[in-house]
């Protein structure tokens, strides 16, 4: 079985380019360091380092194994840190990106509650409907609708059963009436949002037997999804929104769900990050926290009664 201290010695020697330098860092004698390297090479049955009286260099096999040795040591250290963290409250800074509408109207009070339970945790919240570049921007995790197109990202489901719903305010319905079929949406002012320069004007519905895709139009378009929700509440038209974004508005009577017999487009919510190493204890706790509250909203979704 490989010894952890032998791996440490090998990595330190490769980084320092000197066996004696690595021995000093690890506070062992040169003889002990030399024996550790020999033991590791014997167990692997390859020569990792080419040594002479004046120089020391990695062999091709040593260069290959160094990558794995570093990853193994890093993984063990991350595990140690997580175990240490499980014995105390979560702390530090958690940088989170979320869609504008979900962030402002649903997530904000949830985060207040979450931070109240974990007062040593600092939150940095970025609200934007564009998809944050998790490799370049100062963001640890993101809440996003839909599975990411980039397969290299880590995506954990938070609300996989979420869907879009068709809504309008009581004031708008009093003036224009409610559509009785999806085709009648052509007679209504549809409030649209734009993402990546594209207007989302194709609305999809399913009645359990067939799918209907409509090309809708209206007199208002915005690149901030929260604005379309505010226009709808103000009685300016019909909106096609994620249930998580409008559940509270429906409960409070600010919006009414239209055509409840038709299922809107599936809009699952995911927690996304660039690397699994970012799935800290704070991230797992936040995911569970948000997941539970999303479940409560989804239990009251209009399609549950169908």
Coordinates of C-alpha atoms in Angstrom, one line a residue:
X1 CA 0.0 0.0 0.0
X2 CA 1.3 3.5 -0.9
X3 CA 2.3 5.7 2.0
X4 CA 1.0 9.2 2.2
X5 CA 4.3 10.6 3.4
X6 CA 6.1 9.0 0.4
X7 CA 3.7 10.8 -2.0
X8 CA 4.4 14.1 -0.1
X9 CA 8.1 13.5 -0.5
X10 CA 7.8 12.7 -4.2
X11 CA 5.7 15.9 -4.9
X12 CA 8.0 18.1 -2.9
X13 CA 11.1 16.7 -4.6
X14 CA 9.6 17.3 -8.0
X15 CA 8.7 20.9 -7.2
X16 CA 12.0 21.7 -5.5
X17 CA 14.2 19.8 -8.0
X18 CA 16.2 18.6 -5.1
X19 CA 15.9 15.7 -2.7
X20 CA 17.8 17.5 0.0
X21 CA 15.6 20.6 -0.3
X22 CA 12.4 18.5 -0.1
X23 CA 13.9 16.7 3.0
X24 CA 14.4 20.1 4.7
X25 CA 10.9 21.2 4.0
X26 CA 9.4 18.0 5.4
X27 CA 11.9 18.0 8.3
X28 CA 13.4 14.5 7.5
X29 CA 16.9 13.4 6.9
X30 CA 18.2 13.0 3.3
X31 CA 18.6 9.2 4.0
X32 CA 14.9 8.9 5.1
X33 CA 13.9 10.9 2.0
X34 CA 15.9 8.7 -0.3
X35 CA 14.5 5.6 1.2
X36 CA 10.9 7.0 0.7
X37 CA 11.5 7.6 -3.0
X38 CA 13.0 4.2 -3.5
X39 CA 10.1 2.6 -1.6
X40 CA 7.6 4.4 -3.8
X41 CA 9.4 3.5 -7.1
X42 CA 9.5 -0.2 -6.0
X43 CA 5.8 -0.2 -5.3
X44 CA 4.9 1.4 -8.6
X45 CA 7.6 -0.7 -10.4
X46 CA 8.8 2.4 -12.4
X47 CA 11.6 4.9 -12.1
X48 CA 10.1 8.3 -11.2
X49 CA 13.3 10.4 -10.9
X50 CA 16.5 10.2 -12.8
X51 CA 19.3 11.0 -10.3
X52 CA 22.9 11.9 -10.7
X53 CA 25.6 13.5 -8.5
X54 CA 24.7 16.9 -9.8
X55 CA 21.1 16.9 -11.0
X56 CA 17.7 15.3 -10.5
X57 CA 14.9 15.3 -13.0
X58 CA 11.5 13.6 -13.6
X59 CA 11.4 10.7 -15.9
X60 CA 8.5 10.5 -18.4
X61 CA 6.8 8.1 -16.0
X62 CA 7.5 10.5 -13.2
X63 CA 5.9 13.5 -15.0
X64 CA 2.8 11.4 -15.6
X65 CA 2.5 10.2 -12.1
X66 CA 3.1 13.6 -10.6
X67 CA -0.2 14.8 -11.9
X68 CA -2.1 12.0 -10.2
X69 CA 0.0 12.4 -7.0
X70 CA -0.9 16.1 -6.7
X71 CA -4.6 15.4 -7.4
X72 CA -4.6 12.6 -4.7
X73 CA -3.1 14.9 -2.1
X74 CA -5.4 17.7 -3.0
X75 CA -8.5 15.5 -2.7
X76 CA -7.3 14.3 0.7
X77 CA -6.8 17.8 1.9
X78 CA -10.2 18.9 0.7
X79 CA -11.7 15.9 2.6
X80 CA -9.9 17.0 5.7
X81 CA -11.2 20.5 5.4
X82 CA -14.8 19.3 4.9
X83 CA -14.5 17.1 8.0
X84 CA -13.2 20.0 10.0
X85 CA -16.0 22.3 8.6
X86 CA -18.7 19.8 9.6
X87 CA -17.7 20.2 13.2
X88 CA -18.4 23.9 13.2
X89 CA -20.7 26.5 11.6
X90 CA -20.2 27.5 8.0
X91 CA -18.3 30.7 7.4
X92 CA -16.5 32.6 4.7
X93 CA -17.8 34.1 1.5
X94 CA -20.3 32.5 -0.8
X95 CA -20.6 34.1 -4.2
X96 CA -23.9 33.3 -5.9
X97 CA -25.4 34.2 -9.3
X98 CA -29.2 34.0 -9.9
X99 CA -31.8 35.1 -12.5
X100 CA -33.1 38.6 -11.9
X101 CA -36.8 37.7 -11.2
X102 CA -36.1 34.6 -9.1
X103 CA -33.4 36.5 -7.2
X104 CA -35.3 39.7 -6.4
X105 CA -38.8 38.3 -5.7
X106 CA -38.2 34.7 -4.4
X107 CA -34.6 34.2 -3.4
X108 CA -34.0 37.3 -1.4
X109 CA -36.2 36.5 1.6
X110 CA -34.9 32.9 1.5
X111 CA -31.3 34.1 1.7
X112 CA -32.2 36.4 4.6
X113 CA -33.5 33.4 6.5
X114 CA -30.5 31.2 5.5
X115 CA -28.0 33.8 6.6
X116 CA -29.9 34.3 9.8
X117 CA -29.3 30.6 10.5
X118 CA -25.6 30.9 9.5
X119 CA -24.5 34.4 10.7
X120 CA -20.8 33.8 10.0
X121 CA -21.5 33.3 6.3
X122 CA -21.1 36.3 4.0
X123 CA -23.1 36.4 0.7
X124 CA -22.3 38.1 -2.5
X125 CA -25.2 38.0 -4.9
X126 CA -25.1 38.7 -8.6
X127 CA -28.5 39.1 -10.3
X128 CA -28.5 38.8 -14.1
X129 CA -30.5 37.0 -16.7
X130 CA -27.4 36.4 -18.8
X131 CA -25.6 33.2 -18.0
X132 CA -22.5 34.0 -15.8
X133 CA -19.1 32.6 -17.0
X134 CA -18.4 30.4 -14.0
X135 CA -14.7 30.0 -15.1
X136 CA -14.0 33.7 -15.4
X137 CA -16.4 35.7 -13.2
X138 CA -16.1 36.0 -9.4
X139 CA -18.9 33.5 -8.9
X140 CA -18.8 30.2 -6.9
X141 CA -22.2 28.8 -7.9
X142 CA -25.2 29.8 -10.0
X143 CA -28.9 29.1 -9.9
X144 CA -30.0 28.7 -13.5
X145 CA -33.1 27.5 -15.3
X146 CA -32.4 24.6 -17.6
X147 CA -29.5 22.2 -17.8
X148 CA -26.3 24.0 -18.9
X149 CA -25.2 23.4 -22.5
X150 CA -21.5 23.1 -21.3
X151 CA -21.1 19.5 -20.3
X152 CA -18.0 20.3 -18.3
X153 CA -20.0 22.2 -15.7
X154 CA -21.4 20.5 -12.6
X155 CA -25.2 20.8 -12.4
X156 CA -27.3 19.6 -9.5
X157 CA -31.1 19.6 -9.7
X158 CA -32.9 22.0 -7.3
X159 CA -36.5 22.1 -8.7
X160 CA -36.6 19.6 -11.6
X161 CA -40.4 19.7 -11.8
X162 CA -40.8 23.4 -12.3
X163 CA -42.7 24.7 -15.4
X164 CA -43.8 27.9 -17.1
X165 CA -47.3 29.2 -16.6
X166 CA -49.5 31.7 -18.4
X167 CA -50.6 34.6 -16.3
X168 CA -52.3 38.0 -16.4
X169 CA -53.5 40.5 -13.8
X170 CA -57.2 40.8 -12.8
X171 CA -57.2 44.3 -14.3
X172 CA -56.0 43.1 -17.7
X173 CA -58.5 40.3 -17.7
X174 CA -61.4 42.7 -16.8
X175 CA -60.5 44.8 -19.9
X176 CA -59.7 42.1 -22.4
X177 CA -61.1 38.8 -21.1
X178 CA -59.2 35.5 -20.6
X179 CA -58.1 33.4 -23.6
X180 CA -60.1 30.2 -23.8
X181 CA -57.7 28.4 -26.1
X182 CA -53.9 28.7 -26.7
X183 CA -54.7 30.0 -30.2
X184 CA -56.6 33.0 -28.8
X185 CA -53.2 34.2 -27.4
X186 CA -52.8 35.8 -30.9
X187 CA -55.5 38.3 -29.8
X188 CA -53.7 39.3 -26.7
X189 CA -50.7 41.6 -25.9
X190 CA -47.9 39.1 -24.9
X191 CA -45.1 40.5 -22.8
X192 CA -41.7 39.2 -24.0
X193 CA -38.2 39.0 -22.6
X194 CA -34.9 38.9 -24.5
X195 CA -31.9 36.7 -23.7
X196 CA -28.6 36.7 -25.6
X197 CA -30.1 39.2 -28.1
X198 CA -33.0 36.8 -29.0
X199 CA -36.6 37.5 -28.2
X200 CA -38.4 34.5 -26.6
X201 CA -41.6 34.7 -28.6
X202 CA -42.3 31.0 -29.1
X203 CA -44.5 29.7 -26.3
X204 CA -44.9 26.0 -25.9
X205 CA -47.9 24.2 -24.3
X206 CA -49.0 20.6 -23.9
X207 CA -52.4 19.2 -23.1
X208 CA -51.3 15.7 -22.4
X209 CA -51.9 14.6 -26.0
X210 CA -50.4 17.2 -28.3
X211 CA -48.0 20.0 -28.2
X212 CA -48.8 23.5 -29.4
X213 CA -46.1 26.0 -30.2
X214 CA -47.3 29.6 -30.8
X215 CA -45.4 32.5 -32.2
X216 CA -46.7 35.4 -30.1
X217 CA -46.2 39.1 -30.2
X218 CA -46.8 42.2 -28.1
X219 CA -45.8 45.8 -27.7
X220 CA -43.2 45.4 -24.9
X221 CA -39.9 43.5 -24.8
X222 CA -37.2 43.6 -22.1
X223 CA -33.9 41.9 -21.4
X224 CA -34.8 41.8 -17.6
X225 CA -37.3 39.1 -16.9
X226 CA -38.4 40.8 -13.7
X227 CA -39.6 43.8 -15.8
X228 CA -42.0 41.5 -17.8
X229 CA -43.5 40.3 -14.5
X230 CA -43.9 43.9 -13.3
X231 CA -45.6 44.8 -16.6
X232 CA -48.0 41.9 -16.1
X233 CA -48.9 42.9 -12.6
X234 CA -49.5 46.4 -13.9
X235 CA -52.1 45.1 -16.3
X236 CA -50.1 45.6 -19.5
X237 CA -50.5 42.1 -21.0
X238 CA -50.1 38.4 -20.7
X239 CA -46.9 36.8 -19.5
X240 CA -45.4 33.3 -19.7
X241 CA -43.3 32.8 -16.6
X242 CA -41.6 30.2 -14.4
X243 CA -44.0 29.1 -11.7
X244 CA -41.3 29.8 -9.1
X245 CA -41.2 33.5 -10.2
X246 CA -44.9 34.1 -10.0
X247 CA -46.2 31.7 -7.3
X248 CA -46.3 34.4 -4.6
X249 CA -48.1 36.8 -7.0
X250 CA -50.7 34.2 -7.8
X251 CA -51.2 33.4 -4.1
X252 CA -51.6 37.1 -3.3
X253 CA -54.0 37.7 -6.2
X254 CA -51.8 40.0 -8.2
X255 CA -51.8 37.5 -11.1
X256 CA -54.1 34.8 -12.3
X257 CA -53.1 31.5 -14.0
X258 CA -54.7 31.1 -17.5
X259 CA -55.5 27.9 -19.3
X260 CA -54.6 25.7 -16.4
X261 CA -55.4 22.6 -18.5
X262 CA -52.4 23.2 -20.7
X263 CA -48.9 22.4 -19.3
X264 CA -46.3 25.1 -19.9
X265 CA -42.8 24.4 -20.9
X266 CA -40.6 22.5 -18.5
X267 CA -38.2 24.9 -16.7
X268 CA -36.1 22.9 -14.2
X269 CA -33.9 24.9 -11.8
X270 CA -30.3 23.7 -11.3
X271 CA -27.4 24.7 -9.1
X272 CA -24.4 25.0 -11.3
X273 CA -20.7 25.3 -10.6
X274 CA -17.4 24.9 -12.5
X275 CA -15.8 22.3 -10.3
X276 CA -16.9 19.7 -7.8
X277 CA -14.3 21.2 -5.4
X278 CA -16.7 24.2 -5.1
X279 CA -19.4 22.0 -3.6
X280 CA -18.6 23.0 0.0
X281 CA -20.7 22.4 3.0
X282 CA -22.2 25.9 2.6
X283 CA -23.2 25.1 -1.0
X284 CA -24.8 21.8 0.0
X285 CA -26.7 23.4 2.8
X286 CA -27.9 26.2 0.6
X287 CA -29.0 23.8 -2.1
X288 CA -31.0 21.8 0.5
X289 CA -32.5 25.0 1.9
X290 CA -33.6 26.3 -1.5
X291 CA -34.8 22.9 -2.6
X292 CA -37.2 22.5 0.3
X293 CA -38.7 26.0 -0.3
X294 CA -39.1 25.3 -4.0
X295 CA -40.8 22.1 -3.2
X296 CA -43.4 24.0 -1.1
X297 CA -44.1 26.3 -4.0
X298 CA -44.4 23.5 -6.5
X299 CA -46.8 21.6 -4.3
X300 CA -49.2 24.5 -4.9
X301 CA -48.6 24.6 -8.7
X302 CA -51.7 24.7 -10.9
X303 CA -50.8 21.5 -12.8
X304 CA -50.8 19.5 -9.5
X305 CA -54.6 19.9 -9.5
X306 CA -55.0 18.6 -13.1

